CSV table of C-alpha atoms in Angstrom, one decimal:
chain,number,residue,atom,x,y,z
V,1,UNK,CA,43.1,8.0,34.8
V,2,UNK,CA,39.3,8.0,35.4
V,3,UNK,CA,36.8,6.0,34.5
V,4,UNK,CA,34.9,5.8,31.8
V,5,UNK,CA,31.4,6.6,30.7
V,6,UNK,CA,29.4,5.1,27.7
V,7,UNK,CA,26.3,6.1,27.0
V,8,UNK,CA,23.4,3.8,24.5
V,9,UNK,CA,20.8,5.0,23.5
V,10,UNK,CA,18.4,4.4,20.4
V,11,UNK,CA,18.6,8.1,19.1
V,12,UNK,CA,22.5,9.3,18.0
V,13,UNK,CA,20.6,13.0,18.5
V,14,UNK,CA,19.5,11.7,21.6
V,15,UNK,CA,22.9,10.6,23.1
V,16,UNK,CA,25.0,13.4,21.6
V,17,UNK,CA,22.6,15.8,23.4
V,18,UNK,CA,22.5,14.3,26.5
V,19,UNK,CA,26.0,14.1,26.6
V,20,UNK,CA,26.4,18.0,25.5
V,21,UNK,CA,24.1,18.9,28.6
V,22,UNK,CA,26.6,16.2,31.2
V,23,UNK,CA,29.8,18.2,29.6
V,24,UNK,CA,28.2,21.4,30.6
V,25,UNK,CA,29.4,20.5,34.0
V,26,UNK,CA,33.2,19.6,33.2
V,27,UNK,CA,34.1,23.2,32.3
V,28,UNK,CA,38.1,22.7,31.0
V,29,UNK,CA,38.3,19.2,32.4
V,30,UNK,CA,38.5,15.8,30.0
V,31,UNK,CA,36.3,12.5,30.7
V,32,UNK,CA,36.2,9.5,28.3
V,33,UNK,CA,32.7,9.7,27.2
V,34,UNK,CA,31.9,6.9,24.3
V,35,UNK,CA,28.9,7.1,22.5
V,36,UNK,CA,26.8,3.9,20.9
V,37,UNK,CA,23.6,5.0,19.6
V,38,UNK,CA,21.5,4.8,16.5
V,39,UNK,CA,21.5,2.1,13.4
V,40,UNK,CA,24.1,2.5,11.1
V,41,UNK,CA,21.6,4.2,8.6
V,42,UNK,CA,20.7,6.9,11.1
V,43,UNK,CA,17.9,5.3,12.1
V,44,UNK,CA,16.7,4.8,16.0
V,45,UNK,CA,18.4,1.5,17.0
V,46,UNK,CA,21.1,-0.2,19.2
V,47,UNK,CA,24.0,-2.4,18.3
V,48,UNK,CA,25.8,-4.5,21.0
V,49,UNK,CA,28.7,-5.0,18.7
V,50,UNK,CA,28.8,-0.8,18.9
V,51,UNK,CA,28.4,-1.2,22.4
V,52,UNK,CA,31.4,-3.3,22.5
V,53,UNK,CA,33.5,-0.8,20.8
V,54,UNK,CA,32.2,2.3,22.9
V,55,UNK,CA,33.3,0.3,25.7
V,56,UNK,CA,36.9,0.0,24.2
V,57,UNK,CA,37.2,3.3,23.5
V,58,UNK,CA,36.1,4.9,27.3
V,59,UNK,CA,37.7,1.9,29.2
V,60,UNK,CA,41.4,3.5,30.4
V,61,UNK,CA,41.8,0.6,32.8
V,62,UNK,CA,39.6,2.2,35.4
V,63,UNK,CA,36.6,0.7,33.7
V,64,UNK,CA,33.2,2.2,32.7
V,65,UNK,CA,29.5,2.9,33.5
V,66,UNK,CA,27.4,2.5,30.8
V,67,UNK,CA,24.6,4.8,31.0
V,68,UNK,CA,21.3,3.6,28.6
V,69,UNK,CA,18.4,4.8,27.3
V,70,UNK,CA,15.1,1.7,27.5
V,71,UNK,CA,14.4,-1.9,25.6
V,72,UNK,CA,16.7,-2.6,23.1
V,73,UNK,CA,19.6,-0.3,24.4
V,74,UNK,CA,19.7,-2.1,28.1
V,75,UNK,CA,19.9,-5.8,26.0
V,76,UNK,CA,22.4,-4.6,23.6
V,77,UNK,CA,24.5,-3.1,26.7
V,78,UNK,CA,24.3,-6.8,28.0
V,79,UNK,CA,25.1,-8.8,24.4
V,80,UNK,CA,27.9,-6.4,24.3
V,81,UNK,CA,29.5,-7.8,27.5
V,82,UNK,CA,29.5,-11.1,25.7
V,83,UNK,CA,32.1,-9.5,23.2
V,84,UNK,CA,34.8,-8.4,25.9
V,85,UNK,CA,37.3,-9.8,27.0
V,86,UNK,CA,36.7,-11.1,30.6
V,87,UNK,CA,39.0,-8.6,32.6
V,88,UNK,CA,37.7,-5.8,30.5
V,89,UNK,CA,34.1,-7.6,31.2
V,90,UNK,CA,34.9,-7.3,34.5
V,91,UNK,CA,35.5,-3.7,35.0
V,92,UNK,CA,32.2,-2.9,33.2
V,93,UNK,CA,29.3,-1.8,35.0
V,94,UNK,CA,26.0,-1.3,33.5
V,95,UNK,CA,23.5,1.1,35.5
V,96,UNK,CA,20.3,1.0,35.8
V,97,UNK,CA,19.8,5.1,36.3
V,98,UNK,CA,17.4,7.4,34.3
V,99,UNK,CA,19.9,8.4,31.3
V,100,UNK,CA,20.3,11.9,31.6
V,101,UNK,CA,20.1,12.2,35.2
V,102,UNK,CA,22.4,9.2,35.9
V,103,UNK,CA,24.8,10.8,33.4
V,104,UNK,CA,25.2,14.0,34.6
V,105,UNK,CA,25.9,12.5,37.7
V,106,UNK,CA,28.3,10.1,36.7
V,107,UNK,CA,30.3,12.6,35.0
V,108,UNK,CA,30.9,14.9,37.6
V,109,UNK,CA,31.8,12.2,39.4
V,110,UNK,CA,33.7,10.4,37.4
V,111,UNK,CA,36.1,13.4,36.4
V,112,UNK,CA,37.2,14.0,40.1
V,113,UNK,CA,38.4,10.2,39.7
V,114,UNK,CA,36.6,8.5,42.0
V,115,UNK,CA,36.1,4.6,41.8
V,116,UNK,CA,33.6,2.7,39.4
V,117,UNK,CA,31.5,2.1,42.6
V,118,UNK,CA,31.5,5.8,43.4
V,119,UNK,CA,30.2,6.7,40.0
V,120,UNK,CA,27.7,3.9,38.9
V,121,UNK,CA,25.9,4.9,42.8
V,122,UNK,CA,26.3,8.5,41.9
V,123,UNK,CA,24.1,7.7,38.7
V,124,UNK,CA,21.5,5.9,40.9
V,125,UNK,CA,21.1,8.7,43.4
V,126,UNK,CA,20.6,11.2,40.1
V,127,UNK,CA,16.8,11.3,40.1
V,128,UNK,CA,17.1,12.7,43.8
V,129,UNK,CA,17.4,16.2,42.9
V,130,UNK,CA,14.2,16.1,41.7
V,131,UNK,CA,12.0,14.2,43.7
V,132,UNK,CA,13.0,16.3,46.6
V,133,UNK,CA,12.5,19.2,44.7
V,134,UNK,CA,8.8,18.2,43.8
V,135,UNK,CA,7.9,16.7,47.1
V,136,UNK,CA,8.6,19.6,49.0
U,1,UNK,CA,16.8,-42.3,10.4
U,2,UNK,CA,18.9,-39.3,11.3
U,3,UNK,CA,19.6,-37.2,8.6
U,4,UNK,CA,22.9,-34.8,9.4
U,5,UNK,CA,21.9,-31.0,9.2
U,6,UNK,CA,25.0,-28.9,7.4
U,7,UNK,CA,25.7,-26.0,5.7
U,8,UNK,CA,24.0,-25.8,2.9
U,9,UNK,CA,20.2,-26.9,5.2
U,10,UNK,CA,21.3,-24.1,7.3
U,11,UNK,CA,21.8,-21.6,4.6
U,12,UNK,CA,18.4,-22.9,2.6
U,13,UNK,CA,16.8,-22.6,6.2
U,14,UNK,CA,18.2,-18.7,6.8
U,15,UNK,CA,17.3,-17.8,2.9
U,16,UNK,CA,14.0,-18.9,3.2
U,17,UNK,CA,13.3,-17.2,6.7
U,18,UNK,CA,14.5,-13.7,5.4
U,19,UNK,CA,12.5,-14.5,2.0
U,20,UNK,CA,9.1,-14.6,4.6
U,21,UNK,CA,10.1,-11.8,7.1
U,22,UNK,CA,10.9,-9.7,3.7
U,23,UNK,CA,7.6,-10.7,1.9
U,24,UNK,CA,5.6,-10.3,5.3
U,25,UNK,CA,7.2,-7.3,7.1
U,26,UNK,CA,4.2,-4.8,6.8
U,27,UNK,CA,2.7,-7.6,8.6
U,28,UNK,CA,5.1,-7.8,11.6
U,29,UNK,CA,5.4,-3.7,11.2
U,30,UNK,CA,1.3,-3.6,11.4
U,31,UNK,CA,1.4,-6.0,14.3
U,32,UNK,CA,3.9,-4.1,16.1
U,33,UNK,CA,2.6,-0.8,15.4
U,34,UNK,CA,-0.5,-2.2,17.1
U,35,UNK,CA,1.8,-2.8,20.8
U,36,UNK,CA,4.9,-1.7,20.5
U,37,UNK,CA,7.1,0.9,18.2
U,38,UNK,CA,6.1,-0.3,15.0
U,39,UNK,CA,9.6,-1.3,13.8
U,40,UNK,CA,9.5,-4.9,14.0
U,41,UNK,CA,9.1,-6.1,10.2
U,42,UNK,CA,11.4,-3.4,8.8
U,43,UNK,CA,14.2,-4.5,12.0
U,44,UNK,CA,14.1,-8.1,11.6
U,45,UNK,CA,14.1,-7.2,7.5
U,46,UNK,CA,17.2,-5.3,7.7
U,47,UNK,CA,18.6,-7.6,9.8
U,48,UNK,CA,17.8,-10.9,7.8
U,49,UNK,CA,19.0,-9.0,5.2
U,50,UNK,CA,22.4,-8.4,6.4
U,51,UNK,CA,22.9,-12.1,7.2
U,52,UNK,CA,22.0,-12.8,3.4
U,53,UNK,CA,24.9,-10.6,2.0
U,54,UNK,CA,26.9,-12.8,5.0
U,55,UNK,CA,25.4,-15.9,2.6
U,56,UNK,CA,26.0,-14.5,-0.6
U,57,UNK,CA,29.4,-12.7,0.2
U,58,UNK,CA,31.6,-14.9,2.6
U,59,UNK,CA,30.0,-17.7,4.1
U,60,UNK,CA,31.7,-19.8,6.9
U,61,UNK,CA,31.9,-23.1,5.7
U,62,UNK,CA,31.0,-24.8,9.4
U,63,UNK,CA,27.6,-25.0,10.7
U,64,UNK,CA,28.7,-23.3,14.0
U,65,UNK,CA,30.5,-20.8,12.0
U,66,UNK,CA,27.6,-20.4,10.1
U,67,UNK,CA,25.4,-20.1,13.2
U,68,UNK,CA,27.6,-17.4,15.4
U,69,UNK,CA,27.9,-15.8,12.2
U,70,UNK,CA,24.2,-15.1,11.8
U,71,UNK,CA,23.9,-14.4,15.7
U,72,UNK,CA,26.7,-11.5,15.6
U,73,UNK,CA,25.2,-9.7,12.4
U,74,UNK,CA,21.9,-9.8,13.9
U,75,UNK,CA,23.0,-8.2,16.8
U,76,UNK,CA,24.6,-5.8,15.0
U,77,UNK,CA,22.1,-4.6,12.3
U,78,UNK,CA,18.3,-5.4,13.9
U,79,UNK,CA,18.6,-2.4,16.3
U,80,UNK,CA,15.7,-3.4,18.0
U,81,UNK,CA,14.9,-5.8,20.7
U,82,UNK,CA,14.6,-8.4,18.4
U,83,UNK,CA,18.4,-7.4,17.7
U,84,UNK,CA,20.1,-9.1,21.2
U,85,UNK,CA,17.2,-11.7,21.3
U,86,UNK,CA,17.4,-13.4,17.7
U,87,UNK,CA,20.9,-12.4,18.0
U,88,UNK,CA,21.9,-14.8,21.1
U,89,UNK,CA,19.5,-17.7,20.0
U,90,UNK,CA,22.2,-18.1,16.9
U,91,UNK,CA,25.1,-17.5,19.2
U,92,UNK,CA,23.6,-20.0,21.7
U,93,UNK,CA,22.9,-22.8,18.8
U,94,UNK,CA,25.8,-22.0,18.0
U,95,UNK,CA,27.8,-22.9,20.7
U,96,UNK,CA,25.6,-26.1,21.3
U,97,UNK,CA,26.0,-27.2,17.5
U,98,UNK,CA,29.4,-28.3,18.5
U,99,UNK,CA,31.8,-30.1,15.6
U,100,UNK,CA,30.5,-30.4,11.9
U,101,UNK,CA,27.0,-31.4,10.6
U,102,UNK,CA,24.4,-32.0,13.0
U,103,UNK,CA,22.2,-35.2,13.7
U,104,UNK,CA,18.4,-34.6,14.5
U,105,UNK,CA,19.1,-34.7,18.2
U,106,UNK,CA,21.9,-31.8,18.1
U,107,UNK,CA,19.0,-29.9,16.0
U,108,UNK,CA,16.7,-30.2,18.9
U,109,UNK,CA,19.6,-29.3,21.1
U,110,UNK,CA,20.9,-26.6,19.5
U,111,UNK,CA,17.5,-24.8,18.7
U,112,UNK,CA,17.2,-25.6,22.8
U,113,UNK,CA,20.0,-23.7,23.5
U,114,UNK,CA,18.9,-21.0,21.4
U,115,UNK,CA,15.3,-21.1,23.5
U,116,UNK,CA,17.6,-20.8,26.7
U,117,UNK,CA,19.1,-17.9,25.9
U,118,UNK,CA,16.5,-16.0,25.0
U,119,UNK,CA,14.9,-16.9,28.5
U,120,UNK,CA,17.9,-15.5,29.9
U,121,UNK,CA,18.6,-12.4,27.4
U,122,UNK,CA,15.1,-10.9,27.6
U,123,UNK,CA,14.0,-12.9,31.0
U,124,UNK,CA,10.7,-13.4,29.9
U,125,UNK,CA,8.8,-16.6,30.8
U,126,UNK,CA,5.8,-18.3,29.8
U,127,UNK,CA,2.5,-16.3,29.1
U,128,UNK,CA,4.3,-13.1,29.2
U,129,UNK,CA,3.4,-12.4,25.4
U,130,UNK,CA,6.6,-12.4,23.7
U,131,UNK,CA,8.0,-15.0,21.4
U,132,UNK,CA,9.0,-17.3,24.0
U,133,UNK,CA,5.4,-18.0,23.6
U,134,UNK,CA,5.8,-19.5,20.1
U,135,UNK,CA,9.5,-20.8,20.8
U,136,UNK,CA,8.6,-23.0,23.6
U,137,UNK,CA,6.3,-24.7,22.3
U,138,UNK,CA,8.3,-25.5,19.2
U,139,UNK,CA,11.6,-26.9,21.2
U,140,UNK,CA,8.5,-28.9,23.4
U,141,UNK,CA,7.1,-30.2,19.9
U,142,UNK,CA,10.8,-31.2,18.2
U,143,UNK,CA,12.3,-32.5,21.5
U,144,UNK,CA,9.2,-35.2,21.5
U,145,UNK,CA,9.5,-36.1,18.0
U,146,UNK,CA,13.1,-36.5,17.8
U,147,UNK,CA,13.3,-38.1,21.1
U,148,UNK,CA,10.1,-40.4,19.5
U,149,UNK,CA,11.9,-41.3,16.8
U,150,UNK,CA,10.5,-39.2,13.8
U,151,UNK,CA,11.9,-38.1,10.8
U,152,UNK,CA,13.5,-34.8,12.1
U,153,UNK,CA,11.3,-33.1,8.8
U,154,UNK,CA,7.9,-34.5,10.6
U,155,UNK,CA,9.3,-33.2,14.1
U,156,UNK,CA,10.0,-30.2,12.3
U,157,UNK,CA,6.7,-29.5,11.2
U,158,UNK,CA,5.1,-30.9,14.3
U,159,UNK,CA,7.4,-27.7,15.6
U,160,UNK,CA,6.0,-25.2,13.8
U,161,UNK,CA,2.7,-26.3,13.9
U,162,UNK,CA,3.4,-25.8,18.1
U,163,UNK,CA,4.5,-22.2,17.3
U,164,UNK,CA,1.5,-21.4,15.5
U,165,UNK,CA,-0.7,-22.5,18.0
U,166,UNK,CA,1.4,-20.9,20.8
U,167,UNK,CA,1.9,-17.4,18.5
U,168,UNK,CA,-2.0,-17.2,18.1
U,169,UNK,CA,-2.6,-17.9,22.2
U,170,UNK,CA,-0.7,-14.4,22.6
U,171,UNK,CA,-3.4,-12.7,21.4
U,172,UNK,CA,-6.0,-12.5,24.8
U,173,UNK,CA,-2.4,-11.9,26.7
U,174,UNK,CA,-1.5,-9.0,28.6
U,175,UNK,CA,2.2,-8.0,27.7
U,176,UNK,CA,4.6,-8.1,30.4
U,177,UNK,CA,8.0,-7.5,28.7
U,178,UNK,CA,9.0,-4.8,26.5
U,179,UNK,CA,7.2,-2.0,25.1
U,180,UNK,CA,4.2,-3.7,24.8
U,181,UNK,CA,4.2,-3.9,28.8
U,182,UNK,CA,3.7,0.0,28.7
U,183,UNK,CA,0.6,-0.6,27.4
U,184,UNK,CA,-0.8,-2.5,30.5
U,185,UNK,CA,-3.6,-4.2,29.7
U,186,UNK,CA,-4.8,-2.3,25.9
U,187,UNK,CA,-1.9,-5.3,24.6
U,188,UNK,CA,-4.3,-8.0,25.0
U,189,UNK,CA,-6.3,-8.4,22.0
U,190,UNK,CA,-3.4,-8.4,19.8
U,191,UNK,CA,-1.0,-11.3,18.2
U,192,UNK,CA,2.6,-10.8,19.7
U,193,UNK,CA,5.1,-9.6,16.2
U,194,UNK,CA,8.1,-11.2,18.1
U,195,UNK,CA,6.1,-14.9,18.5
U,196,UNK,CA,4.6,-13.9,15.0
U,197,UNK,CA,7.9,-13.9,13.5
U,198,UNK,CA,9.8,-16.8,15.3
U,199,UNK,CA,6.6,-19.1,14.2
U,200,UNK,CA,8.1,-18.0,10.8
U,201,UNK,CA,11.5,-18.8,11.7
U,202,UNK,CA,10.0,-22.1,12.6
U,203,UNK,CA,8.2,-22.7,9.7
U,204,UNK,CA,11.1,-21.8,7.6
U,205,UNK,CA,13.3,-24.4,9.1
U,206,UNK,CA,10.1,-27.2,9.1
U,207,UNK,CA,10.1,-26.3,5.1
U,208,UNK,CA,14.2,-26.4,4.4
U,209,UNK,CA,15.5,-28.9,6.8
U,210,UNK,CA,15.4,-32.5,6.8
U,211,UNK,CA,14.6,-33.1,3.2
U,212,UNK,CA,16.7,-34.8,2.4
């Protein structure tokens, strides 16, 4: 059992692609990863009772880090909390890390099976790479 | 005299507001194209239209049922900001509608609510160009009238005239929430869309409730 990862974002292009590129790094290995992205038309949107859903569907009992994209996607992730059920509200932690570097790093992380802690400050430490990378 | 707000006020109220935001969207659109992502009149339009098939199609027959109703398609369908904002004003009115219809002071209350969880939803405040900038104003405006002793349709319109006023002191402002804030200070100069269209769900309601 690991914890989950749910990733919102505006763009369903967007999200699938980003998590594509995180997967990259799980060669042979399974991680609930729940996408909730996009209007219903395929338009760019969010929809916190998606949100709610994606949750559902990554939460294993381990809980989830939901991973988002800007605006409308970070108060979606937050209306959707409103829809759970308090103890699977409580195992539910939204991050504030860049989306694609926060996800690559919660992944990895996540799939070893570490705690929700573990990968929701894994996320926040992902833009490090790079700024030590371009201020060196 | 207190005149009890129900269903069918509610439901007039709702059909008129996504009657405006559909016959003014490239309006909201235009605005919003202006500061933010230019989705604004065709969001709130898709949404308002969702909540009208809710209308036509299976209506709850309660006013809080009616209320959470509107708040959780909203949420659902906008896919913008607007989406969780309008979105938690109906779920917050309707958890303060309480019981059956509602009196002039549970209006004032409810639409309170509503204000107070937009506050907390998007955390904007006062002056920060968003449409807490029209809705303040408004709950300010109906809170003294009902609380004065008007006719709940002349605190109404005292309302909206409050949004108006507040809605068109967003223009000079320089946003601070949303994606309007990425602009820095090239927002000022422009009328907020999200005030813009809550001044028309105030109007809406100012025209439809307390007619009666």
């Amino acid at each position: 059992m690991t914890v989950g990862i749910v990733v919102v974002s505006h763009s369903r292009a967007l999200a699938d692609a980003a998590v594509e590129l995180a997967r990259q790094m799980l060669p042979g290995r399974e991680l609930a990863v729940a996408v909730a992205a996009g209007t219903e038309d395929g338009g760019l949107g969010t929809d916190a009772a998606a949100v709610a859903d994606a949750i559902g569907q990554a939460d294993s009992g381990e809980g989830v880090v939901v991973l988002m994209d800007l605006g409308s996607a970070v108060l979606s992730a937050e209306t959707a909390l409103e829809f759970l059920d308090d103890d699977v509200r409580s195992r539910v932690t939204l991050s504030a890390a860049p989306l694609v570097e926060g996800l690559v790093g919660a992944v990895v992380v996540a799939a070893s099976g570490a705690s929700r802690q573990s990968v929701a400050a894994e996320a926040d430490r992902g833009l490090a790479p790079k700024q030590a990378h371009l201020s060196s | 005299m207190s005149v009890a707000v129900g269903v069918d006020d509610l439901t007039a109220w709702l059909r008129r507001f996504a009657e405006v935001v559909h016959e003014r969207r490239d309006e909201l659109t235009a605005l919003d194209a202006a500061i933010g992502d230019a989705d604004h009149g065709s969001n709130m339009d898709r949404g308002m239209a969702a909540v009208v098939a809710v209308l036509d199609d299976a209506p709850p027959t309660d006013a809080a049922g009616l209320l959470k109703k509107t708040g959780a398609t909203l949420v659902s369908k906008v896919g913008g900001a607007s989406g969780p904002l309008y979105g938690t004003l109906f779920l917050r009115m309707a958890g303060a509608a309480g019981d059956g219809d509602l009196d002039d002071a549970a209006v004032a209350r409810a639409l309170r609510a509503g204000l107070e969880g937009v506050l907390a939803r998007g955390k904007a405040e006062a002056g920060d160009k968003t449409m807490v900038d029209a809705l303040g104003p408004a709950c300010d405006a109906l809170d003294a009238g009902v609380g004065a002793g008007k006719p709940l349709a002349d605190a109404l319109a005292a309302a909206a005239e409050a949004a108006a006023q507040g809605r068109d002191a967003t223009v000079p402002l320089v946003a601070r929430k949303g994606r309007a804030s990425y602009l820095g200070e090239r927002s000022a100069g422009h009328m907020d869309p999200g005030a813009t269209s809550v001044t028309m769900l105030v109007e809406a309601a100012a025209a439809t409730m307390g007619r009666s």
